[in-house]
PDB file of C-alpha atoms in Angstrom:
ATOM      1  CA  UNK A   1     -52.470 -17.051 -44.853  1.00  0.00           C
ATOM      2  CA  UNK A   2     -51.736 -20.565 -45.783  1.00  0.00           C
ATOM      3  CA  UNK A   3     -50.744 -23.145 -43.617  1.00  0.00           C
ATOM      4  CA  UNK A   4     -47.149 -23.182 -44.894  1.00  0.00           C
ATOM      5  CA  UNK A   5     -46.799 -19.652 -44.628  1.00  0.00           C
ATOM      6  CA  UNK A   6     -48.124 -20.110 -40.902  1.00  0.00           C
ATOM      7  CA  UNK A   7     -45.453 -22.832 -40.328  1.00  0.00           C
ATOM      8  CA  UNK A   8     -42.477 -20.829 -41.721  1.00  0.00           C
ATOM      9  CA  UNK A   9     -43.653 -17.774 -39.535  1.00  0.00           C
ATOM     10  CA  UNK A  10     -43.649 -19.998 -36.247  1.00  0.00           C
ATOM     11  CA  UNK A  11     -40.230 -21.465 -37.137  1.00  0.00           C
ATOM     12  CA  UNK A  12     -38.755 -18.049 -37.762  1.00  0.00           C
ATOM     13  CA  UNK A  13     -39.880 -16.898 -34.470  1.00  0.00           C
ATOM     14  CA  UNK A  14     -38.766 -19.800 -32.900  1.00  0.00           C
ATOM     15  CA  UNK A  15     -35.383 -19.612 -34.596  1.00  0.00           C
ATOM     16  CA  UNK A  16     -35.025 -15.865 -33.640  1.00  0.00           C
ATOM     17  CA  UNK A  17     -35.903 -16.397 -29.919  1.00  0.00           C
ATOM     18  CA  UNK A  18     -33.198 -19.092 -29.463  1.00  0.00           C
ATOM     19  CA  UNK A  19     -30.750 -16.717 -31.234  1.00  0.00           C
ATOM     20  CA  UNK A  20     -31.481 -13.872 -28.595  1.00  0.00           C
ATOM     21  CA  UNK A  21     -31.371 -16.158 -25.776  1.00  0.00           C
ATOM     22  CA  UNK A  22     -28.246 -17.699 -26.812  1.00  0.00           C
ATOM     23  CA  UNK A  23     -26.657 -14.192 -27.396  1.00  0.00           C
ATOM     24  CA  UNK A  24     -27.879 -13.226 -24.010  1.00  0.00           C
ATOM     25  CA  UNK A  25     -26.074 -16.204 -22.353  1.00  0.00           C
ATOM     26  CA  UNK A  26     -23.025 -15.785 -24.435  1.00  0.00           C
ATOM     27  CA  UNK A  27     -22.928 -12.003 -23.129  1.00  0.00           C
ATOM     28  CA  UNK A  28     -23.357 -12.953 -19.398  1.00  0.00           C
ATOM     29  CA  UNK A  29     -20.618 -15.528 -19.696  1.00  0.00           C
ATOM     30  CA  UNK A  30     -18.342 -13.116 -21.186  1.00  0.00           C
ATOM     31  CA  UNK A  31     -19.447 -10.450 -18.719  1.00  0.00           C
ATOM     32  CA  UNK A  32     -18.534 -12.849 -15.899  1.00  0.00           C
ATOM     33  CA  UNK A  33     -15.188 -13.818 -17.414  1.00  0.00           C
ATOM     34  CA  UNK A  34     -14.092 -10.286 -17.642  1.00  0.00           C
ATOM     35  CA  UNK A  35     -14.935  -9.310 -13.990  1.00  0.00           C
ATOM     36  CA  UNK A  36     -12.676 -12.634 -13.186  1.00  0.00           C
ATOM     37  CA  UNK A  37      -9.673 -11.316 -15.116  1.00  0.00           C
ATOM     38  CA  UNK A  38     -10.039  -7.843 -13.670  1.00  0.00           C
ATOM     39  CA  UNK A  39     -10.237  -9.117 -10.459  1.00  0.00           C
ATOM     40  CA  UNK A  40      -6.900 -11.364 -10.917  1.00  0.00           C
ATOM     41  CA  UNK A  41      -5.182  -8.553 -12.338  1.00  0.00           C
ATOM     42  CA  UNK A  42      -6.031  -6.338  -9.298  1.00  0.00           C
ATOM     43  CA  UNK A  43      -5.133  -8.951  -6.797  1.00  0.00           C
ATOM     44  CA  UNK A  44      -1.790  -9.518  -8.620  1.00  0.00           C
ATOM     45  CA  UNK A  45      -1.009  -5.509  -8.859  1.00  0.00           C
ATOM     46  CA  UNK A  46      -1.961  -5.614  -4.925  1.00  0.00           C
ATOM     47  CA  UNK A  47       0.417  -8.493  -4.321  1.00  0.00           C
ATOM     48  CA  UNK A  48       3.403  -6.701  -6.683  1.00  0.00           C
ATOM     49  CA  UNK A  49       2.680  -3.509  -4.719  1.00  0.00           C
ATOM     50  CA  UNK A  50       2.931  -5.207  -1.387  1.00  0.00           C
ATOM     51  CA  UNK A  51       6.031  -7.010  -2.102  1.00  0.00           C
ATOM     52  CA  UNK A  52       7.600  -3.713  -3.042  1.00  0.00           C
ATOM     53  CA  UNK A  53       6.126  -2.302   0.004  1.00  0.00           C
ATOM     54  CA  UNK A  54       7.866  -4.848   2.094  1.00  0.00           C
ATOM     55  CA  UNK A  55      11.422  -4.479   0.224  1.00  0.00           C
ATOM     56  CA  UNK A  56      11.366  -0.891   1.140  1.00  0.00           C
ATOM     57  CA  UNK A  57      12.959   0.468   3.974  1.00  0.00           C
ATOM     58  CA  UNK A  58      10.665   2.165   6.753  1.00  0.00           C
ATOM     59  CA  UNK A  59      12.723   5.442   6.506  1.00  0.00           C
ATOM     60  CA  UNK A  60      11.319   5.507   2.674  1.00  0.00           C
ATOM     61  CA  UNK A  61       7.452   4.422   3.750  1.00  0.00           C
ATOM     62  CA  UNK A  62       8.121   0.850   3.120  1.00  0.00           C
ATOM     63  CA  UNK A  63       7.514  -2.134   5.746  1.00  0.00           C
ATOM     64  CA  UNK A  64      10.628  -3.618   5.688  1.00  0.00           C
ATOM     65  CA  UNK A  65      11.161  -4.947   9.408  1.00  0.00           C
ATOM     66  CA  UNK A  66      13.313  -7.773   8.677  1.00  0.00           C
ATOM     67  CA  UNK A  67      10.901 -10.514   8.688  1.00  0.00           C
ATOM     68  CA  UNK A  68       9.871 -11.386   4.901  1.00  0.00           C
ATOM     69  CA  UNK A  69       6.328 -12.929   6.323  1.00  0.00           C
ATOM     70  CA  UNK A  70       5.180  -9.789   8.466  1.00  0.00           C
ATOM     71  CA  UNK A  71       2.550  -7.727   6.673  1.00  0.00           C
ATOM     72  CA  UNK A  72       0.928  -6.149   9.876  1.00  0.00           C
ATOM     73  CA  UNK A  73       0.131  -2.517   9.190  1.00  0.00           C
ATOM     74  CA  UNK A  74       0.146  -2.339   5.514  1.00  0.00           C
ATOM     75  CA  UNK A  75      -3.086  -0.446   4.416  1.00  0.00           C
ATOM     76  CA  UNK A  76      -4.570   0.229   1.034  1.00  0.00           C
ATOM     77  CA  UNK A  77      -2.563   3.866   0.942  1.00  0.00           C
ATOM     78  CA  UNK A  78       0.360   2.090   1.207  1.00  0.00           C
ATOM     79  CA  UNK A  79      -0.143   0.225  -2.022  1.00  0.00           C
ATOM     80  CA  UNK A  80      -1.521   3.459  -3.589  1.00  0.00           C
ATOM     81  CA  UNK A  81      -5.211   2.948  -3.307  1.00  0.00           C
ATOM     82  CA  UNK A  82      -8.032   4.572  -1.426  1.00  0.00           C
ATOM     83  CA  UNK A  83     -10.054   2.380   0.916  1.00  0.00           C
ATOM     84  CA  UNK A  84     -13.662   2.633   0.723  1.00  0.00           C
ATOM     85  CA  UNK A  85     -14.195   1.174   3.875  1.00  0.00           C
ATOM     86  CA  UNK A  86     -12.194   1.733   7.396  1.00  0.00           C
ATOM     87  CA  UNK A  87     -12.880  -0.038  10.531  1.00  0.00           C
ATOM     88  CA  UNK A  88     -11.028   0.897  14.193  1.00  0.00           C
ATOM     89  CA  UNK A  89      -8.579   2.931  11.851  1.00  0.00           C
ATOM     90  CA  UNK A  90      -7.657  -0.039   9.628  1.00  0.00           C
ATOM     91  CA  UNK A  91      -8.570  -0.048   5.754  1.00  0.00           C
ATOM     92  CA  UNK A  92     -10.869  -3.253   5.291  1.00  0.00           C
ATOM     93  CA  UNK A  93     -12.350  -3.035   1.927  1.00  0.00           C
ATOM     94  CA  UNK A  94     -11.444  -1.671  -1.494  1.00  0.00           C
ATOM     95  CA  UNK A  95     -14.320  -1.345  -3.780  1.00  0.00           C
ATOM     96  CA  UNK A  96     -14.363  -1.345  -7.817  1.00  0.00           C
ATOM     97  CA  UNK A  97     -16.661  -1.860 -10.075  1.00  0.00           C
ATOM     98  CA  UNK A  98     -16.022  -5.537 -10.615  1.00  0.00           C
ATOM     99  CA  UNK A  99     -15.120  -6.865  -6.916  1.00  0.00           C
ATOM    100  CA  UNK A 100     -14.988  -5.782  -3.448  1.00  0.00           C
ATOM    101  CA  UNK A 101     -11.605  -6.577  -2.159  1.00  0.00           C
ATOM    102  CA  UNK A 102     -10.709  -7.024   1.717  1.00  0.00           C
ATOM    103  CA  UNK A 103      -7.302  -6.917   3.076  1.00  0.00           C
ATOM    104  CA  UNK A 104      -6.294  -9.241   6.006  1.00  0.00           C
ATOM    105  CA  UNK A 105      -2.854  -9.715   8.052  1.00  0.00           C
ATOM    106  CA  UNK A 106      -2.521 -12.242  10.653  1.00  0.00           C
ATOM    107  CA  UNK A 107      -1.559 -10.862  13.953  1.00  0.00           C
ATOM    108  CA  UNK A 108       1.187 -13.296  14.351  1.00  0.00           C
ATOM    109  CA  UNK A 109       2.651 -11.925  11.249  1.00  0.00           C
ATOM    110  CA  UNK A 110       2.634 -14.793   8.932  1.00  0.00           C
ATOM    111  CA  UNK A 111       1.463 -12.973   5.838  1.00  0.00           C
ATOM    112  CA  UNK A 112      -1.037 -11.099   4.072  1.00  0.00           C
ATOM    113  CA  UNK A 113      -4.426 -12.332   2.563  1.00  0.00           C
ATOM    114  CA  UNK A 114      -6.585 -10.529   0.090  1.00  0.00           C
ATOM    115  CA  UNK A 115     -10.274 -11.584  -0.225  1.00  0.00           C
ATOM    116  CA  UNK A 116     -12.457 -10.626  -3.547  1.00  0.00           C
ATOM    117  CA  UNK A 117     -16.186 -10.638  -2.571  1.00  0.00           C
ATOM    118  CA  UNK A 118     -18.881  -9.982  -5.142  1.00  0.00           C
ATOM    119  CA  UNK A 119     -18.740  -6.097  -6.532  1.00  0.00           C
ATOM    120  CA  UNK A 120     -21.374  -4.876  -3.662  1.00  0.00           C
ATOM    121  CA  UNK A 121     -19.357  -6.368  -0.666  1.00  0.00           C
ATOM    122  CA  UNK A 122     -22.692  -8.410   0.219  1.00  0.00           C
ATOM    123  CA  UNK A 123     -21.526 -11.712  -0.173  1.00  0.00           C
ATOM    124  CA  UNK A 124     -19.809 -13.018   2.908  1.00  0.00           C
ATOM    125  CA  UNK A 125     -17.622 -15.333   1.214  1.00  0.00           C
ATOM    126  CA  UNK A 126     -14.831 -14.995  -0.972  1.00  0.00           C
ATOM    127  CA  UNK A 127     -14.860 -16.268  -4.794  1.00  0.00           C
ATOM    128  CA  UNK A 128     -11.231 -15.077  -5.256  1.00  0.00           C
ATOM    129  CA  UNK A 129      -8.442 -15.048  -2.567  1.00  0.00           C
ATOM    130  CA  UNK A 130      -4.655 -14.204  -2.804  1.00  0.00           C
ATOM    131  CA  UNK A 131      -2.247 -15.423  -0.357  1.00  0.00           C
ATOM    132  CA  UNK A 132       1.381 -13.628   0.212  1.00  0.00           C
ATOM    133  CA  UNK A 133       3.754 -15.373   2.406  1.00  0.00           C
ATOM    134  CA  UNK A 134       7.103 -13.960   2.497  1.00  0.00           C
ATOM    135  CA  UNK A 135       8.652 -11.021  -0.023  1.00  0.00           C
ATOM    136  CA  UNK A 136       9.162 -12.963  -3.138  1.00  0.00           C
ATOM    137  CA  UNK A 137       6.946 -13.487  -6.165  1.00  0.00           C
ATOM    138  CA  UNK A 138       7.201 -17.246  -5.576  1.00  0.00           C
ATOM    139  CA  UNK A 139       5.436 -16.693  -2.386  1.00  0.00           C
ATOM    140  CA  UNK A 140       2.183 -15.818  -3.992  1.00  0.00           C
ATOM    141  CA  UNK A 141      -0.792 -18.123  -4.453  1.00  0.00           C
ATOM    142  CA  UNK A 142      -4.128 -17.799  -5.611  1.00  0.00           C
ATOM    143  CA  UNK A 143      -7.586 -19.753  -5.044  1.00  0.00           C
ATOM    144  CA  UNK A 144     -10.699 -19.446  -6.937  1.00  0.00           C
ATOM    145  CA  UNK A 145     -14.251 -20.589  -6.063  1.00  0.00           C
ATOM    146  CA  UNK A 146     -15.514 -21.277  -9.527  1.00  0.00           C
ATOM    147  CA  UNK A 147     -19.356 -22.062  -7.882  1.00  0.00           C
ATOM    148  CA  UNK A 148     -19.290 -18.588  -6.259  1.00  0.00           C
ATOM    149  CA  UNK A 149     -21.903 -15.801  -7.505  1.00  0.00           C
ATOM    150  CA  UNK A 150     -19.581 -12.898  -8.874  1.00  0.00           C
ATOM    151  CA  UNK A 151     -22.743 -10.435  -9.206  1.00  0.00           C
ATOM    152  CA  UNK A 152     -21.720  -7.008 -10.553  1.00  0.00           C
ATOM    153  CA  UNK A 153     -24.089  -5.544  -7.536  1.00  0.00           C
ATOM    154  CA  UNK A 154     -26.981  -4.585  -9.982  1.00  0.00           C
TER     155      UNK A 154
END
């Protein structure tokens, strides 16, 4: 093989290697954004269902106790989800393919907090968070930590 052919072969291998590496990187970025979007949709769905639960009278299975900020006692079952972890008789986690969602309500009745951790619930810190203070859609706020890992548990 001539020198020119060897040079073309090496150049081709380098170009193919760079294309494969950039393709893998693009796929991983797309997968991360998809998990982020799916989690945002899940948190928005939880907020919507929590507001509906809050506005429903207790006689009909809701949580309207006259205080729009008091979400004490709400469970994933009230929202139409099956909790994957229950501690002391209280739903604490909902595990999906893309996130682990934990539900918190303050004992003083000042709202609802939903934290999203990585998909296997191993991360101790949240990477997406929803606050619901009141029973209107204007009372919903989201926080996002872009630097947190959002591994899919694999």
